[in-house]
Amino acid sequence: MYSQDKIKELLDAGKLPTIEDVYSAPSKEIDDLVHVDLKKKKYITNNSAVEIVKHFDYKSKKIELNDFVARFRNRYAYLKNMFYERADVTGMTSISKLTYGEEATIIAMIADIRKLPTGTVKLVLEDLSGQVNAIITTKDPELAEKIPQLTYDEVLAFSGSHSGGVFFVNDIFWPDIPYKNKPKAPEDVYVVFCGDVHAGSNMFLPKEFTKFTDWLRGNYGTPDQREIAKKTKYVIVLGDVVDGVGIYPEQNKELRITDIYNQYNEAHKFLSQIPEDKQIIIIPGNHDALRLAEPQPALYKEYAERIYDLPNAIVTSNPSIVNLHKHDDFPGVDVMIYHGYSFDYFVDTVESLRKAGGYDVADKIWEFLLKRRHLSPTYGANPVMPNPIDPLLIRHVPDIVCSGHIHKAKIGQYKGVVSVSGSCWQDTTTFQTRVGHTPT
């Protein structure tokens, strides 16, 4: 909805329009943007239950400048309201109302970051009322530790004082997530997080994948391992189902299958070996044959028709949220599934993540994103659809977050939310060797 239409709607309803009201989408607009096929929203068998909580399937429309503006404004308004509900963030005001010499807190988006030779950091902060230059010094050790964590376009609360046209920051607050209590099912149930498959690559590992499916079928492993396989009810495939075509320079030299249809047929051959008593949930990744811009829709049926025909396969968007194993006496476990294409940018540009270990610490990357309540807070970190309602905002805090993409196995925990990074079923490519990436 265009801003002038929203203003007219508010005035007709006898309401005084505010900036937040004008740029916040009504619930019907959200329903149009976040679409789920209700006939397939729940998948229930005797031993398992999957409910799709969030699945993104956007209606086609002409992209206009206002879509980009509304996306940022809506994201800002949502996160601002979160800060207003917190007891530890007080004295909030807008940039235009800052008073000389007085302590205040502003909720602002970072428009620019510059590190000066002295170690001091100069920021350009903006809210819906204007911009202000901000200074963060390294004199306070606790504040200095927060400087390497900053990234462009994130929305934070900054406390400090205004003097001479400059806002001097004395503390920083992230939107963050609340602590969560882990749900516990009344029975032992397992979910397998299956990393990138890359069917069609000559680096694909068919023997290892077959060993994996043999284990799921109960035909491989120790007695304890076979018991776990028996209790496994869910398998989540974290994207990059196929290796694709033309994804990176000279990829054709490392493809065993160069036809995209046959690549998906190959993926089907291996996925079909997973027993039918285990629900398979599949999202796409940046190697799959569909648009790169996130949120990515579910795999195109035109290419992956045989995967759709699998009786136990559920194909959904990237990202998506599913609820697993919900029963009358158990609310289920909410799992956010994200391929992880934005991870490359933040590992490369955020100093704190590089020093923590980069690709080797997927749990720290997830902590970084959960604190910001966003899967890709910096615009341009990865291709995104400029929808007015930002679909990469983490509005619903899940019990588990999981990702693939970086080909590194890692499990972690942040404020009760478990993070899982799947590895892969592909050996090291020459491209990965050139960029110094060693997969698990």
CSV table of N, CA and C in Angstrom, one decimal, residues 125-250:
chain,number,residue,atom,x,y,z
A,125,LEU,N,24.2,7.8,12.3
A,125,LEU,CA,23.0,7.1,12.8
A,125,LEU,C,21.7,7.9,12.2
A,126,GLU,N,20.7,7.1,11.9
A,126,GLU,CA,19.5,7.7,11.4
A,126,GLU,C,18.2,7.0,12.0
A,127,ASP,N,17.2,7.9,12.2
A,127,ASP,CA,15.9,7.3,12.5
A,127,ASP,C,14.9,8.0,11.6
A,128,LEU,N,13.6,7.9,11.9
A,128,LEU,CA,12.7,8.5,10.9
A,128,LEU,C,12.6,10.0,11.0
A,129,SER,N,13.3,10.6,12.0
A,129,SER,CA,13.3,12.1,12.1
A,129,SER,C,14.5,12.7,11.5
A,130,GLY,N,15.6,12.0,11.3
A,130,GLY,CA,16.8,12.6,10.8
A,130,GLY,C,18.1,11.8,11.0
A,131,GLN,N,19.2,12.5,10.9
A,131,GLN,CA,20.5,11.8,11.1
A,131,GLN,C,21.4,12.6,12.1
A,132,VAL,N,22.3,11.9,12.7
A,132,VAL,CA,23.3,12.5,13.6
A,132,VAL,C,24.6,11.7,13.5
A,133,ASN,N,25.7,12.5,13.7
A,133,ASN,CA,27.0,11.9,13.8
A,133,ASN,C,27.2,11.4,15.2
A,134,ALA,N,27.7,10.2,15.4
A,134,ALA,CA,27.9,9.7,16.7
A,134,ALA,C,29.4,9.2,16.9
A,135,ILE,N,29.9,9.4,18.1
A,135,ILE,CA,31.3,9.0,18.4
A,135,ILE,C,31.3,7.9,19.5
A,136,ILE,N,32.1,6.9,19.3
A,136,ILE,CA,32.3,5.8,20.3
A,136,ILE,C,33.8,5.8,20.6
A,137,THR,N,34.2,6.0,21.8
A,137,THR,CA,35.6,6.0,22.1
A,137,THR,C,35.9,4.6,22.8
A,138,THR,N,37.2,4.3,22.9
A,138,THR,CA,37.7,3.0,23.4
A,138,THR,C,38.1,3.1,24.9
A,139,LYS,N,37.7,4.3,25.5
A,139,LYS,CA,38.1,4.5,26.9
A,139,LYS,C,37.4,3.5,27.8
A,140,ASP,N,36.2,3.2,27.5
A,140,ASP,CA,35.4,2.2,28.3
A,140,ASP,C,35.6,0.8,27.7
A,141,PRO,N,36.3,-0.1,28.5
A,141,PRO,CA,36.6,-1.4,27.9
A,141,PRO,C,35.4,-2.2,27.5
A,142,GLU,N,34.3,-2.1,28.3
A,142,GLU,CA,33.1,-2.9,27.9
A,142,GLU,C,32.4,-2.3,26.7
A,143,LEU,N,32.4,-1.0,26.5
A,143,LEU,CA,31.9,-0.4,25.3
A,143,LEU,C,32.8,-0.7,24.1
A,144,ALA,N,34.1,-0.7,24.3
A,144,ALA,CA,35.1,-1.0,23.2
A,144,ALA,C,34.9,-2.4,22.7
A,145,GLU,N,34.5,-3.3,23.5
A,145,GLU,CA,34.3,-4.7,23.1
A,145,GLU,C,33.1,-4.8,22.1
A,146,LYS,N,32.2,-3.8,22.1
A,146,LYS,CA,31.0,-3.9,21.3
A,146,LYS,C,31.3,-3.3,19.9
A,147,ILE,N,32.4,-2.5,19.7
A,147,ILE,CA,32.7,-1.9,18.5
A,147,ILE,C,32.9,-2.9,17.3
A,148,PRO,N,33.7,-3.9,17.5
A,148,PRO,CA,34.0,-4.9,16.4
A,148,PRO,C,32.7,-5.7,16.0
A,149,GLN,N,31.7,-5.6,16.8
A,149,GLN,CA,30.4,-6.3,16.5
A,149,GLN,C,29.5,-5.6,15.6
A,150,LEU,N,29.8,-4.3,15.3
A,150,LEU,CA,28.8,-3.4,14.6
A,150,LEU,C,28.8,-3.8,13.1
A,151,THR,N,27.6,-3.6,12.5
A,151,THR,CA,27.5,-3.8,11.0
A,151,THR,C,26.5,-2.8,10.5
A,152,TYR,N,26.6,-2.5,9.2
A,152,TYR,CA,25.8,-1.5,8.6
A,152,TYR,C,24.3,-2.0,8.6
A,153,ASP,N,23.4,-1.0,8.8
A,153,ASP,CA,22.0,-1.1,8.6
A,153,ASP,C,21.3,-1.8,9.8
A,154,GLU,N,22.0,-2.2,10.8
A,154,GLU,CA,21.4,-2.8,12.0
A,154,GLU,C,20.7,-1.7,12.8
A,155,VAL,N,19.6,-2.1,13.5
A,155,VAL,CA,18.9,-1.1,14.3
A,155,VAL,C,19.2,-1.4,15.8
A,156,LEU,N,19.8,-0.4,16.5
A,156,LEU,CA,20.3,-0.6,17.8
A,156,LEU,C,19.7,0.6,18.7
A,157,ALA,N,19.8,0.4,20.0
A,157,ALA,CA,19.6,1.5,20.9
A,157,ALA,C,20.9,2.0,21.4
A,158,PHE,N,21.1,3.4,21.3
A,158,PHE,CA,22.4,4.0,21.7
A,158,PHE,C,22.1,5.0,22.8
A,159,SER,N,22.7,4.8,24.0
A,159,SER,CA,22.5,5.8,25.1
A,159,SER,C,23.8,6.7,25.1
A,160,GLY,N,23.6,7.9,25.5
A,160,GLY,CA,24.7,8.9,25.5
A,160,GLY,C,24.2,10.3,25.7
A,161,SER,N,25.0,11.2,25.2
A,161,SER,CA,24.7,12.7,25.4
A,161,SER,C,25.0,13.4,24.1
A,162,HIS,N,24.2,14.5,23.8
A,162,HIS,CA,24.4,15.2,22.6
A,162,HIS,C,25.1,16.6,22.9
A,163,SER,N,26.1,16.8,22.1
A,163,SER,CA,26.9,18.1,22.4
A,163,SER,C,27.5,18.5,21.1
A,164,GLY,N,27.4,19.8,20.7
A,164,GLY,CA,28.0,20.3,19.5
A,164,GLY,C,27.6,19.6,18.2
A,165,GLY,N,26.4,19.1,18.2
A,165,GLY,CA,25.9,18.4,17.0
A,165,GLY,C,26.4,17.0,16.8
A,166,VAL,N,27.0,16.5,17.9
A,166,VAL,CA,27.5,15.1,17.9
A,166,VAL,C,26.9,14.3,19.1
A,167,PHE,N,26.6,13.1,18.8
A,167,PHE,CA,26.0,12.2,19.9
A,167,PHE,C,27.1,11.3,20.4
A,168,PHE,N,27.5,11.5,21.7
A,168,PHE,CA,28.6,10.7,22.3
A,168,PHE,C,28.0,9.5,23.0
A,169,VAL,N,28.3,8.3,22.5
A,169,VAL,CA,27.7,7.1,22.9
A,169,VAL,C,28.4,6.5,24.1
A,170,ASN,N,27.6,6.2,25.1
A,170,ASN,CA,28.2,5.5,26.3
A,170,ASN,C,27.7,4.1,26.5
A,171,ASP,N,26.7,3.6,25.7
A,171,ASP,CA,26.3,2.2,25.8
A,171,ASP,C,25.5,1.9,24.5
A,172,ILE,N,25.5,0.6,24.2
A,172,ILE,CA,24.8,0.1,23.0
A,172,ILE,C,24.0,-1.1,23.4
A,173,PHE,N,22.8,-1.2,22.9
A,173,PHE,CA,21.9,-2.3,23.1
A,173,PHE,C,21.4,-2.9,21.8
A,174,TRP,N,21.4,-4.3,21.7
A,174,TRP,CA,20.9,-4.9,20.6
A,174,TRP,C,19.4,-5.4,20.8
A,175,PRO,N,18.6,-5.6,19.8
A,175,PRO,CA,17.3,-6.0,20.0
A,175,PRO,C,17.2,-7.4,20.8
A,176,ASP,N,18.0,-8.3,20.4
A,176,ASP,CA,18.3,-9.6,21.1
A,176,ASP,C,17.0,-10.4,21.2
A,177,ILE,N,17.2,-11.6,21.6
A,177,ILE,CA,16.1,-12.6,21.9
A,177,ILE,C,16.0,-12.8,23.4
A,178,PRO,N,14.8,-13.2,23.8
A,178,PRO,CA,14.6,-13.6,25.3
A,178,PRO,C,15.2,-15.0,25.5
A,179,TYR,N,15.4,-15.3,26.7
A,179,TYR,CA,15.8,-16.7,27.1
A,179,TYR,C,14.6,-17.6,26.8
A,180,LYS,N,14.9,-18.8,26.3
A,180,LYS,CA,13.9,-19.8,26.0
A,180,LYS,C,14.1,-21.1,26.8
A,181,ASN,N,13.0,-21.6,27.3
A,181,ASN,CA,13.1,-22.9,27.9
A,181,ASN,C,13.0,-24.0,26.9
A,182,LYS,N,13.9,-25.0,27.0
A,182,LYS,CA,13.8,-26.1,25.9
A,182,LYS,C,12.6,-27.0,26.1
A,183,PRO,N,11.8,-27.1,25.1
A,183,PRO,CA,10.7,-28.1,25.2
A,183,PRO,C,11.2,-29.5,25.2
A,184,LYS,N,10.5,-30.4,26.0
A,184,LYS,CA,11.0,-31.8,26.1
A,184,LYS,C,9.8,-32.7,25.7
A,185,ALA,N,10.0,-33.4,24.7
A,185,ALA,CA,8.9,-34.4,24.2
A,185,ALA,C,8.8,-35.5,25.3
A,186,PRO,N,7.6,-36.1,25.4
A,186,PRO,CA,7.4,-37.2,26.3
A,186,PRO,C,8.0,-38.5,25.9
A,187,GLU,N,8.7,-38.5,24.7
A,187,GLU,CA,9.4,-39.7,24.2
A,187,GLU,C,10.7,-39.3,23.5
A,188,ASP,N,11.6,-40.2,23.4
A,188,ASP,CA,12.8,-39.9,22.6
A,188,ASP,C,12.5,-39.9,21.2
A,189,VAL,N,12.8,-38.7,20.6
A,189,VAL,CA,12.6,-38.5,19.1
A,189,VAL,C,13.8,-37.7,18.6
A,190,TYR,N,14.3,-38.1,17.4
A,190,TYR,CA,15.5,-37.5,16.8
A,190,TYR,C,15.1,-36.8,15.5
A,191,VAL,N,15.9,-35.7,15.3
A,191,VAL,CA,15.8,-35.1,14.0
A,191,VAL,C,17.2,-35.0,13.4
A,192,VAL,N,17.4,-35.3,12.1
A,192,VAL,CA,18.7,-35.3,11.5
A,192,VAL,C,18.8,-34.0,10.6
A,193,PHE,N,19.9,-33.3,10.8
A,193,PHE,CA,20.1,-32.1,10.0
A,193,PHE,C,21.1,-32.5,8.9
A,194,CYS,N,20.7,-32.6,7.7
A,194,CYS,CA,21.4,-33.1,6.6
A,194,CYS,C,22.0,-31.9,5.8
A,195,GLY,N,23.3,-31.7,5.8
A,195,GLY,CA,24.0,-30.6,5.1
A,195,GLY,C,23.8,-30.7,3.6
A,196,ASP,N,24.4,-29.8,2.9
A,196,ASP,CA,24.3,-29.6,1.4
A,196,ASP,C,24.6,-30.9,0.7
A,197,VAL,N,23.8,-31.3,-0.3
A,197,VAL,CA,23.9,-32.5,-1.0
A,197,VAL,C,24.8,-32.4,-2.2
A,198,HIS,N,24.5,-31.4,-3.0
A,198,HIS,CA,25.3,-31.1,-4.2
A,198,HIS,C,25.3,-32.2,-5.2
A,199,ALA,N,24.2,-32.8,-5.4
A,199,ALA,CA,24.1,-33.9,-6.5
A,199,ALA,C,24.4,-33.3,-7.8
A,200,GLY,N,25.2,-34.1,-8.6
A,200,GLY,CA,25.6,-33.7,-9.9
A,200,GLY,C,27.1,-33.2,-10.0
A,201,SER,N,27.6,-32.9,-8.8
A,201,SER,CA,29.1,-32.5,-8.7
A,201,SER,C,29.9,-33.8,-8.8
A,202,ASN,N,31.1,-33.7,-9.5
A,202,ASN,CA,32.0,-34.9,-9.4
A,202,ASN,C,32.7,-35.0,-8.1
A,203,MET,N,32.4,-34.0,-7.2
A,203,MET,CA,32.9,-34.1,-5.8
A,203,MET,C,31.8,-34.7,-4.9
A,204,PHE,N,30.6,-35.0,-5.4
A,204,PHE,CA,29.6,-35.5,-4.6
A,204,PHE,C,30.1,-36.9,-4.0
A,205,LEU,N,29.7,-37.2,-2.8
A,205,LEU,CA,30.2,-38.4,-2.1
A,205,LEU,C,29.0,-39.5,-2.0
A,206,PRO,N,28.8,-40.2,-3.1
A,206,PRO,CA,27.7,-41.2,-3.1
A,206,PRO,C,27.9,-42.3,-2.1
A,207,LYS,N,29.1,-42.8,-1.8
A,207,LYS,CA,29.3,-43.9,-0.9
A,207,LYS,C,29.0,-43.5,0.5
A,208,GLU,N,29.4,-42.2,0.9
A,208,GLU,CA,29.1,-41.7,2.2
A,208,GLU,C,27.6,-41.5,2.4
A,209,PHE,N,27.0,-40.9,1.3
A,209,PHE,CA,25.5,-40.7,1.5
A,209,PHE,C,24.7,-42.0,1.6
A,210,THR,N,25.2,-43.0,0.8
A,210,THR,CA,24.5,-44.3,0.9
A,210,THR,C,24.7,-44.9,2.3
A,211,LYS,N,25.9,-44.7,2.9
A,211,LYS,CA,26.1,-45.2,4.2
A,211,LYS,C,25.2,-44.5,5.2
A,212,PHE,N,25.0,-43.2,5.0
A,212,PHE,CA,24.0,-42.4,5.8
A,212,PHE,C,22.6,-43.0,5.7
A,213,THR,N,22.1,-43.2,4.5
A,213,THR,CA,20.8,-43.7,4.3
A,213,THR,C,20.7,-45.2,4.8
A,214,ASP,N,21.7,-46.0,4.7
A,214,ASP,CA,21.7,-47.3,5.2
A,214,ASP,C,21.5,-47.3,6.7
A,215,TRP,N,22.2,-46.3,7.4
A,215,TRP,CA,22.0,-46.1,8.8
A,215,TRP,C,20.6,-45.8,9.1
A,216,LEU,N,20.0,-44.8,8.4
A,216,LEU,CA,18.6,-44.5,8.6
A,216,LEU,C,17.7,-45.6,8.5
A,217,ARG,N,18.0,-46.6,7.6
A,217,ARG,CA,17.2,-47.7,7.3
A,217,ARG,C,17.4,-48.8,8.4
A,218,GLY,N,18.4,-48.6,9.3
A,218,GLY,CA,18.6,-49.6,10.3
A,218,GLY,C,19.6,-50.7,9.9
A,219,ASN,N,20.3,-50.5,8.8
A,219,ASN,CA,21.2,-51.5,8.2
A,219,ASN,C,22.7,-51.2,8.5
A,220,TYR,N,23.0,-50.2,9.3
A,220,TYR,CA,24.4,-49.9,9.5
A,220,TYR,C,24.6,-49.3,10.9
A,221,GLY,N,25.7,-49.5,11.5
A,221,GLY,CA,26.1,-48.9,12.7
A,221,GLY,C,26.0,-49.9,13.9
A,222,THR,N,26.4,-49.4,15.1
A,222,THR,CA,26.4,-50.1,16.3
A,222,THR,C,24.9,-50.3,16.7
A,223,PRO,N,24.7,-51.2,17.7
A,223,PRO,CA,23.3,-51.3,18.2
A,223,PRO,C,22.7,-50.0,18.7
A,224,ASP,N,23.5,-49.2,19.4
A,224,ASP,CA,23.1,-47.9,19.9
A,224,ASP,C,22.8,-46.9,18.7
A,225,GLN,N,23.6,-46.9,17.7
A,225,GLN,CA,23.4,-46.1,16.6
A,225,GLN,C,22.1,-46.5,15.8
A,226,ARG,N,21.9,-47.8,15.7
A,226,ARG,CA,20.7,-48.2,15.0
A,226,ARG,C,19.4,-47.9,15.8
A,227,GLU,N,19.6,-47.8,17.1
A,227,GLU,CA,18.4,-47.5,17.9
A,227,GLU,C,18.1,-46.0,17.7
A,228,ILE,N,19.1,-45.1,17.6
A,228,ILE,CA,18.9,-43.7,17.3
A,228,ILE,C,18.2,-43.6,15.9
A,229,ALA,N,18.7,-44.4,14.9
A,229,ALA,CA,18.1,-44.3,13.6
A,229,ALA,C,16.6,-44.7,13.7
A,230,LYS,N,16.3,-45.7,14.5
A,230,LYS,CA,14.9,-46.1,14.6
A,230,LYS,C,14.0,-45.0,15.2
A,231,LYS,N,14.6,-44.2,16.1
A,231,LYS,CA,13.9,-43.1,16.8
A,231,LYS,C,13.9,-41.8,16.0
A,232,THR,N,14.6,-41.8,14.9
A,232,THR,CA,14.7,-40.6,14.0
A,232,THR,C,13.4,-40.5,13.2
A,233,LYS,N,12.7,-39.4,13.4
A,233,LYS,CA,11.4,-39.2,12.7
A,233,LYS,C,11.5,-38.1,11.6
A,234,TYR,N,12.5,-37.3,11.7
A,234,TYR,CA,12.6,-36.1,10.8
A,234,TYR,C,14.0,-35.9,10.2
A,235,VAL,N,14.1,-35.6,8.9
A,235,VAL,CA,15.3,-35.3,8.3
A,235,VAL,C,15.2,-34.0,7.6
A,236,ILE,N,16.0,-33.0,7.9
A,236,ILE,CA,15.9,-31.7,7.3
A,236,ILE,C,17.1,-31.5,6.4
A,237,VAL,N,16.8,-31.3,5.1
A,237,VAL,CA,17.9,-31.0,4.1
A,237,VAL,C,18.0,-29.5,3.9
A,238,LEU,N,19.3,-29.0,4.2
A,238,LEU,CA,19.5,-27.6,4.4
A,238,LEU,C,19.9,-26.8,3.2
A,239,GLY,N,19.4,-27.2,2.0
A,239,GLY,CA,19.6,-26.5,0.8
A,239,GLY,C,20.8,-27.0,0.0
A,240,ASP,N,21.0,-26.4,-1.2
A,240,ASP,CA,22.0,-26.9,-2.2
A,240,ASP,C,21.7,-28.4,-2.4
A,241,VAL,N,20.5,-28.7,-2.8
A,241,VAL,CA,20.2,-30.1,-3.1
A,241,VAL,C,21.0,-30.6,-4.3
A,242,VAL,N,21.2,-29.7,-5.3
A,242,VAL,CA,22.1,-30.0,-6.4
A,242,VAL,C,23.2,-29.0,-6.5
A,243,ASP,N,24.2,-29.4,-7.4
A,243,ASP,CA,25.3,-28.5,-7.5
A,243,ASP,C,25.0,-27.3,-8.4
A,244,GLY,N,24.0,-27.5,-9.3
A,244,GLY,CA,23.6,-26.4,-10.2
A,244,GLY,C,24.6,-26.3,-11.4
A,245,VAL,N,24.3,-25.2,-12.2
A,245,VAL,CA,25.1,-25.0,-13.4
A,245,VAL,C,25.5,-23.5,-13.5
A,246,GLY,N,26.8,-23.2,-13.7
A,246,GLY,CA,27.2,-21.8,-13.8
A,246,GLY,C,27.2,-21.1,-12.5
A,247,ILE,N,27.4,-21.8,-11.4
A,247,ILE,CA,27.3,-21.1,-10.1
A,247,ILE,C,28.6,-20.4,-9.7
A,248,TYR,N,29.8,-21.0,-10.1
A,248,TYR,CA,31.1,-20.4,-9.8
A,248,TYR,C,32.0,-20.6,-11.0
A,249,PRO,N,33.1,-19.8,-11.2
A,249,PRO,CA,33.9,-19.9,-12.4
A,249,PRO,C,34.4,-21.3,-12.6
A,250,GLU,N,34.3,-21.8,-13.9
A,250,GLU,CA,34.8,-23.0,-14.3
A,250,GLU,C,34.1,-24.2,-13.6
